[in-house]
Structure formats: C-alpha cells, structure tokens
Tab-separated table of C-alpha atoms in Angstrom:
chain	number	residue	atom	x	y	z
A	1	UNK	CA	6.886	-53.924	-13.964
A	2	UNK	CA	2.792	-54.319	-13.497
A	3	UNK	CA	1.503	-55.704	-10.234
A	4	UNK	CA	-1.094	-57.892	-9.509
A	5	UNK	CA	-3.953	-56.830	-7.145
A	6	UNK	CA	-2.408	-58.995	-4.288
A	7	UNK	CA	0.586	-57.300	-4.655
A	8	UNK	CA	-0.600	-53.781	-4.576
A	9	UNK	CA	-2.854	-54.958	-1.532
A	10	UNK	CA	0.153	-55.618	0.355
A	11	UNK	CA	2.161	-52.448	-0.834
A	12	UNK	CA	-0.928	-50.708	0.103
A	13	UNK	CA	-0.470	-51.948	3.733
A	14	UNK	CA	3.206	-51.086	3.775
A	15	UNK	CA	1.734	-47.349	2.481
A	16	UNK	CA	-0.994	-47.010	5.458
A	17	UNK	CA	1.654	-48.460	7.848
A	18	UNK	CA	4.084	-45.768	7.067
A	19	UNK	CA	1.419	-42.759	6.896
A	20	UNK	CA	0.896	-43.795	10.480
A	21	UNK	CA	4.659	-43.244	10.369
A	22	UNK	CA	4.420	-39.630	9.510
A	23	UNK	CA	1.369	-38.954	11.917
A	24	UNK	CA	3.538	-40.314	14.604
A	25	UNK	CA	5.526	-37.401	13.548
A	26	UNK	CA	2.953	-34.994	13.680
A	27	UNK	CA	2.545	-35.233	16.695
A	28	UNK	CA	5.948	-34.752	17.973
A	29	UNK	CA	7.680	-31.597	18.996
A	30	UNK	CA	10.426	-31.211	16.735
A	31	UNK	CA	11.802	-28.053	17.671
A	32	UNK	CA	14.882	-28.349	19.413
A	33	UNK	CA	15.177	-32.304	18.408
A	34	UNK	CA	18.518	-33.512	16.573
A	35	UNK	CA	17.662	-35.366	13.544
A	36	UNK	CA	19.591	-38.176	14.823
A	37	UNK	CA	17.106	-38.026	17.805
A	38	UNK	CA	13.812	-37.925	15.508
A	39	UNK	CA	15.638	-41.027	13.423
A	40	UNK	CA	16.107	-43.386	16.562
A	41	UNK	CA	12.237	-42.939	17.433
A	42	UNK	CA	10.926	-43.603	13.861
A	43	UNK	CA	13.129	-46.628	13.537
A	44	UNK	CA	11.629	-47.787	17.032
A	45	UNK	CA	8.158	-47.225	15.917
A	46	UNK	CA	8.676	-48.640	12.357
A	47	UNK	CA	10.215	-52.077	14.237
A	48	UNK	CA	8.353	-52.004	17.588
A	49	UNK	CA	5.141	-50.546	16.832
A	50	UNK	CA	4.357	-52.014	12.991
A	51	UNK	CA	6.692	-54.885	13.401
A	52	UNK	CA	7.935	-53.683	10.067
A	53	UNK	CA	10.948	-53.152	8.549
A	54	UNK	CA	12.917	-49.572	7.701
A	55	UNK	CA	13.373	-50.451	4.395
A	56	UNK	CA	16.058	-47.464	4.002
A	57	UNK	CA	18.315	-48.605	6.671
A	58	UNK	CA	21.393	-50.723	5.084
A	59	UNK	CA	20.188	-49.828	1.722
A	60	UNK	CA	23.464	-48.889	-0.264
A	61	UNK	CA	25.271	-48.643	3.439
A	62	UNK	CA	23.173	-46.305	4.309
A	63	UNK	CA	22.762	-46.758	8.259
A	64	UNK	CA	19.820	-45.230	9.347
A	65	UNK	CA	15.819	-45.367	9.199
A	66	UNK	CA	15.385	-42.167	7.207
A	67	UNK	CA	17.088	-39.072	5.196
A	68	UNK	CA	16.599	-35.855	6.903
A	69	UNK	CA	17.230	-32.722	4.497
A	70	UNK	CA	16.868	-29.644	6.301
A	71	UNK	CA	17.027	-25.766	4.454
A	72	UNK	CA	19.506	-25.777	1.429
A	73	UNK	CA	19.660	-29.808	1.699
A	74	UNK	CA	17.617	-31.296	-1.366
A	75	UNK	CA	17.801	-34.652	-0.574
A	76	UNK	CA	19.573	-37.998	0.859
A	77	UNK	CA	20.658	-35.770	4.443
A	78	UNK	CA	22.058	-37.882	7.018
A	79	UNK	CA	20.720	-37.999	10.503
A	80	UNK	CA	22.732	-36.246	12.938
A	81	UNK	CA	22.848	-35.523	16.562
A	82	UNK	CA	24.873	-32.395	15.677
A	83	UNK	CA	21.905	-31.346	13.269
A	84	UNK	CA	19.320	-29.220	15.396
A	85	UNK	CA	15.885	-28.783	14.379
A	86	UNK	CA	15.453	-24.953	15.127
A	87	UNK	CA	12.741	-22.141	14.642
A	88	UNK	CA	12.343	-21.592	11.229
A	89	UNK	CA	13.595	-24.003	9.291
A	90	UNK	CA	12.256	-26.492	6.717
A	91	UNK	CA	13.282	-30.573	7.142
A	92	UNK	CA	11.869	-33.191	4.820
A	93	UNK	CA	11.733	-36.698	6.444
A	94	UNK	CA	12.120	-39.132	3.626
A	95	UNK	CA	11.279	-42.650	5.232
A	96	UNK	CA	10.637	-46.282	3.422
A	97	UNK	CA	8.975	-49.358	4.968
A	98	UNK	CA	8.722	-52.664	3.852
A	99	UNK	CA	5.924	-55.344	5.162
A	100	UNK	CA	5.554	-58.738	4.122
A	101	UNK	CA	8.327	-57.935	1.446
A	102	UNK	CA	6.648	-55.007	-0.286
A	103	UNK	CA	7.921	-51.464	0.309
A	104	UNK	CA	6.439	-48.327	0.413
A	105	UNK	CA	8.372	-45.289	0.268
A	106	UNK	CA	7.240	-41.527	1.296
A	107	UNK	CA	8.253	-38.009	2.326
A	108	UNK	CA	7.233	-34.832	3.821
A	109	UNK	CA	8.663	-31.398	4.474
A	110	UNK	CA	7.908	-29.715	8.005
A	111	UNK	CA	8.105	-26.226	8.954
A	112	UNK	CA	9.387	-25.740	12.268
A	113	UNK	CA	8.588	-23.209	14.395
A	114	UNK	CA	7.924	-19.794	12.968
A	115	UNK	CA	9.341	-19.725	8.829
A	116	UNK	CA	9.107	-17.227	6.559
A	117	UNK	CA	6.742	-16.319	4.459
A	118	UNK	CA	9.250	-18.067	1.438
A	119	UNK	CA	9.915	-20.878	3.207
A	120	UNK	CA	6.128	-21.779	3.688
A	121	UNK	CA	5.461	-20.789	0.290
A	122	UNK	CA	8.423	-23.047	-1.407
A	123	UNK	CA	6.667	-26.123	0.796
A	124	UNK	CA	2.821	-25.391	-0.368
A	125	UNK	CA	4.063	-24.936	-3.709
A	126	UNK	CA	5.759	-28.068	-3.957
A	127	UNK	CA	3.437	-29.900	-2.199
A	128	UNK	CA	0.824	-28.813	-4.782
A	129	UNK	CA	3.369	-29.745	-7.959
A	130	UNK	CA	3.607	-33.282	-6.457
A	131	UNK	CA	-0.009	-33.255	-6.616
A	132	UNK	CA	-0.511	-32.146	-10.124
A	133	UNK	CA	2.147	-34.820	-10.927
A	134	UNK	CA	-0.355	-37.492	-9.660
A	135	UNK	CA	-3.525	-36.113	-11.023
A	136	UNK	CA	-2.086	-36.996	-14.641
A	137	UNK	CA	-1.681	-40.541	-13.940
A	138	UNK	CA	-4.581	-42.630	-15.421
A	139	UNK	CA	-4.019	-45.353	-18.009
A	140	UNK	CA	-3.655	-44.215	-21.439
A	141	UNK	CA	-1.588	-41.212	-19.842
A	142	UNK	CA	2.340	-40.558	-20.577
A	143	UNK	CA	5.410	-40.393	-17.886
A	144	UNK	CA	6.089	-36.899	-20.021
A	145	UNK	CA	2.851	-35.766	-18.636
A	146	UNK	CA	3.535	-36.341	-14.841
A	147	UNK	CA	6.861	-34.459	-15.611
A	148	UNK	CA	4.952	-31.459	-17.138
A	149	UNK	CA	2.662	-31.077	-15.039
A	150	UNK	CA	4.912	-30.689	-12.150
A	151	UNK	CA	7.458	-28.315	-14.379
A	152	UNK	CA	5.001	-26.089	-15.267
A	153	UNK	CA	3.328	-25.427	-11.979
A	154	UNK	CA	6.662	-25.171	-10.491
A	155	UNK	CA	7.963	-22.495	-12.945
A	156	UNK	CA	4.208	-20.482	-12.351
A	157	UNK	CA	5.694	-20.153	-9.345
A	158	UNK	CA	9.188	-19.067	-10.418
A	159	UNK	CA	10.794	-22.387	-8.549
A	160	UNK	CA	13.714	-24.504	-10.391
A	161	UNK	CA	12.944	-28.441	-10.584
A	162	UNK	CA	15.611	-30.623	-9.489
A	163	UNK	CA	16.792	-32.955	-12.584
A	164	UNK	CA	19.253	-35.145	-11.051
A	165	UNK	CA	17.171	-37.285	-8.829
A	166	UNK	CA	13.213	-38.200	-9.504
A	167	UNK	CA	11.034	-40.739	-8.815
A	168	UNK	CA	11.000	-44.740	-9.453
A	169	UNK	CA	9.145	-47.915	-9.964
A	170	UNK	CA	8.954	-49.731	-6.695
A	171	UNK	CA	7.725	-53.009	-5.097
A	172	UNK	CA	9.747	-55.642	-4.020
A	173	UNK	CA	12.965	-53.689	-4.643
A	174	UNK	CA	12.759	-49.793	-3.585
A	175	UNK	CA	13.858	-49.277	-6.410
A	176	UNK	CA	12.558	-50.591	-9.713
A	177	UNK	CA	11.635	-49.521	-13.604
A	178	UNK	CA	10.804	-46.860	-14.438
A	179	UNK	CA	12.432	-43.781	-13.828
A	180	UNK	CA	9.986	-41.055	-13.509
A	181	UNK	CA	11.137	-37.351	-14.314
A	182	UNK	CA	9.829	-34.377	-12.400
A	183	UNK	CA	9.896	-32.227	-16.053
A	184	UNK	CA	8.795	-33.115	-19.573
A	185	UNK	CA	6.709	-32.736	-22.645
A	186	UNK	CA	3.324	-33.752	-22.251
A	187	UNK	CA	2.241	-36.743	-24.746
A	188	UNK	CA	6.263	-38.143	-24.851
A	189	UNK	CA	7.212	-41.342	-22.375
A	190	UNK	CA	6.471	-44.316	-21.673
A	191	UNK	CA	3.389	-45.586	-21.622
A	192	UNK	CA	0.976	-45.890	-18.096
A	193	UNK	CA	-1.132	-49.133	-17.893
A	194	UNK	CA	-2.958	-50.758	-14.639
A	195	UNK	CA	-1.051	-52.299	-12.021
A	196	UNK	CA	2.422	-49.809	-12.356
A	197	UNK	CA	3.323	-48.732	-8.933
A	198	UNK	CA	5.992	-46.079	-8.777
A	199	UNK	CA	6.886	-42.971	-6.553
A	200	UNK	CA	6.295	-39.199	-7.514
A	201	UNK	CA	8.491	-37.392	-5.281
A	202	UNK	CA	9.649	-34.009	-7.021
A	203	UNK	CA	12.346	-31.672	-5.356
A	204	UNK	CA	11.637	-27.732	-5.647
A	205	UNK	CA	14.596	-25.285	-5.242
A	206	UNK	CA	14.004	-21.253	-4.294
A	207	UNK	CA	17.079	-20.545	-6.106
A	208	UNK	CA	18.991	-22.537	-9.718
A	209	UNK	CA	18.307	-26.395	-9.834
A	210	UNK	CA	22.296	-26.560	-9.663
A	211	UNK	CA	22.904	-28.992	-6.980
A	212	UNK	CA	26.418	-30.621	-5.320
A	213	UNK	CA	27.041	-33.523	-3.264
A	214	UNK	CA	28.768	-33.017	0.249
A	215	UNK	CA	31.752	-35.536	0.972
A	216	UNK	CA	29.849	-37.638	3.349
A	217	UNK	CA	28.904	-38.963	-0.347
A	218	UNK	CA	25.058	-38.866	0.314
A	219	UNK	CA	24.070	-34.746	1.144
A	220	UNK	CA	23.168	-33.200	-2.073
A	221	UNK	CA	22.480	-29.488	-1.469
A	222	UNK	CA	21.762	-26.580	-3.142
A	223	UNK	CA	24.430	-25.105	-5.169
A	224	UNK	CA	23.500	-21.076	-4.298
A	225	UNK	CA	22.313	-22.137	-0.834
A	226	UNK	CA	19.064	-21.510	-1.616
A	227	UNK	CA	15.735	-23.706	0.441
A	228	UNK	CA	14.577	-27.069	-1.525
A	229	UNK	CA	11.766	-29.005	0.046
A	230	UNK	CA	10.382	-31.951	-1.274
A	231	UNK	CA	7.137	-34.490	-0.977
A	232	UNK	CA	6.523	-37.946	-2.094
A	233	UNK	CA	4.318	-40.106	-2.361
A	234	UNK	CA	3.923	-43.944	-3.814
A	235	UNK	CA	1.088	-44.072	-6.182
A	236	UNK	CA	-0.394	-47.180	-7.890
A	237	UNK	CA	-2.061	-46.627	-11.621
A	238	UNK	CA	-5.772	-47.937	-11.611
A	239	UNK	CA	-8.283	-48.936	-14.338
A	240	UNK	CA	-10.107	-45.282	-13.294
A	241	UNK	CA	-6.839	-43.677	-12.669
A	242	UNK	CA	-4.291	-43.777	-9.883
A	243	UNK	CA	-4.900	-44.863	-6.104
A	244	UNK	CA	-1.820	-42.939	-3.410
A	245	UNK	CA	-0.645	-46.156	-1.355
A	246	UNK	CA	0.816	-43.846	1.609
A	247	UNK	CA	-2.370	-41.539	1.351
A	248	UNK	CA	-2.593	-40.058	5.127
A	249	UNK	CA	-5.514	-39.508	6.905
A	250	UNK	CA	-5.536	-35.582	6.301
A	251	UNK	CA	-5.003	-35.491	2.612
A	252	UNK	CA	-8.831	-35.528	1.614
A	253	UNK	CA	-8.546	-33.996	-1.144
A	254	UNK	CA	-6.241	-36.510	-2.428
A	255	UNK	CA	-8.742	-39.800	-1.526
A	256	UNK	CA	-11.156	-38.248	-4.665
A	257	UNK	CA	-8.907	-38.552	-7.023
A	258	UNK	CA	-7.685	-41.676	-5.445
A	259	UNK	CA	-9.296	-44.728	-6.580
C-alpha cells in the first residue's frame, strides 16, 4: 500500500504531466465545444505532447481519454459530440495519466460562460471541501478525518456529499487500497503513515446526495436534477504531512501545505 520515494518520484511526474493537462485546458475556449471534441484533443496532447499514456481509456471498456460530467451529471459522463458545452453550465473533466507505469489521476470543474451565482458557488465550495480533505492528511492522522472534514464544510454550506463513489489508493493500478470516504467521524479509520498515495476527489450535490445511473451504464446523475461538481486531486502522505502530486501551477496556496 506504502510507496517508496522512487515510486512517488515517478507518480509525481505522471501528476505535473497531467496538471499541464488541465492548463492545456485552460487555455482553450470551451464554449460551444462538444465534449467529444475537448476529449479527442486531450487524448492527442496526453499521447503526442507527454508521450504518455490516458490511463482512463480502455479501463473497464471505457473508450475514451476522460469523463466529462456536465450540470446534474456527478460523475463517470461520457464524451459526446451531441453534448455541447454552452453558457452557463458547469463540466468537470476527470482525466488519468500514466508515465513510466505510475498513474496519476485528477479533476476539475469549469464554469462556462456566464453561471449563476449557485452554480459558481456549488464549484468554490467544493473546491474548498476537497481542500480541507487534504489539509488533514499528515501521519498519525485518520481516513475518518479526511471524510469529516470535507462533510462538515460541505453541510456549512447546506450541500449533500455524494456516498456512493469516493476516492482510492493509487499507483501502479488506478485503482488500489484504500477506499477513502468523502464523510466520517474524525479519530475512526484507518490509519495514515508515509509513503500512502491515494486520491481525494469528493462530489458536492445542490440538491439530496440521491444519485442514479443512466443506461449507458457509466452516467450517474443527480436524482432531483440538481448541479454536482467535483475536484480531485492525488495526494501523497509525507513525514511533515501530505505533498498534492497533480498540484498546478496556480494553486499556491496549496504548495504550503504541500511538502
């Protein structure tokens, strides 16, 4: 389950390869884009650019580079040239990438165009409950307390935490030991000791945390219909405390806490 410093050396180039992934997207104009379209040119960069592999793409017959999960989808969209990126609406890009056979594995949620004032607030908000989740890793430290800390800044907020999907020990294998929930009781859990590398990737809903699963068998959306967004990153637990493998360049505030 631990890694050796070699190993998270080379995860840690797999995580600054694919943060260059997501600035690539950055700099993109998205409206208007299918997210079939915005698939195809992240697979191209991942394979032609970082002569890397998109780790996602034949992963449980899955057949593309990246999920795409835009408004009421929570997670695991599939890219689709019928799926228009338009003005106002939220997408999270969920992309992996493996190098010299270690994976990272990230995700952001844009806000296209002009969104409402709920919309932006859902993303900040979870973006700052993924962040609370990794300011409680350290050694010494419990998986209960990543879960609580995300829980209770999400319900602060009057947001519902998705239950049925969280984040996961990764490496070689996307996905590896342990599981790690985005709610919990502080103190309770396994465990955190130097050299665990796992993803903390929590899913916020507006509405219930009630979720369903389209019959494409991979779109889970919101039950009521309601926005989700999600981040994630991959985080590696230090002797000081934790170090974000797919830290990008903008997220100062991150790199102190980041060792």
């Amino acid at each position: 389950m631990s890694k050796t410093p070699q190993q998270i050396a080379l995860m840690a180039e797999s995580g600054r390869l694919l943060a260059s992934v997501f600035g690539y997207l950055d700099r993109l104009d998205l409206l208007g884009m299918s997210t079939l379209q915005v698939n195809d040119l992240v697979d191209n960069y991942i394979v032609d650019e970082l002569k890397a592999r998109p780790a996602s793409k034949g992963q449980y017959g899955f057949a593309y580079a990246m999920n795409t999960s835009r408004n009421e989808v929570v997670c695991h969209g599939v890219p689709s040239a019928d799926d228009i990126l338009r003005d106002g609406d939220l997408v999270n890009f969920d992309i992996t990438l493996e190098k010299n056979g270690y994976i990272a594995d990230s995700s952001k949620t844009y806000l296209i165009g002009k969104v409402s004032d709920q919309a932006r607030q859902l993303a900040e908000v979870t973006y700052e409950a993924m962040c609370k989740g990794i300011e409680a890793v350290k050694p010494g430290a419990r998986l209960g307390d990543i879960g609580h800390a995300i829980e209770r800044h999400a319900r602060a907020h009057r947001y519902s935490v998705v239950r049925e999907y969280c984040g996961h020990g990764i490496g070689r294998e996307m996905h590896e030991p342990p599981e790690v929930l985005h709610w919990g009781k502080a103190g309770t859990g396994l465990t955190l000791r130097e050299g665990m590398t796992f993803t903390i990737e929590p899913m916020l809903n507006r509405g219930t945390a009630d979720v369903r699963t389209l019959r494409d068998g991979w779109t889970v959306v919101t039950r009521d219909g309601q926005l989700s967004a999600q981040f994630e990153h991959t985080v590696a637990v230090t002797r000081e405390g934790v170090r974000v493998l797919t830290l990008r360049p903008e997220e100062l505030h991150l790199s102190r806490i980041s060792a």
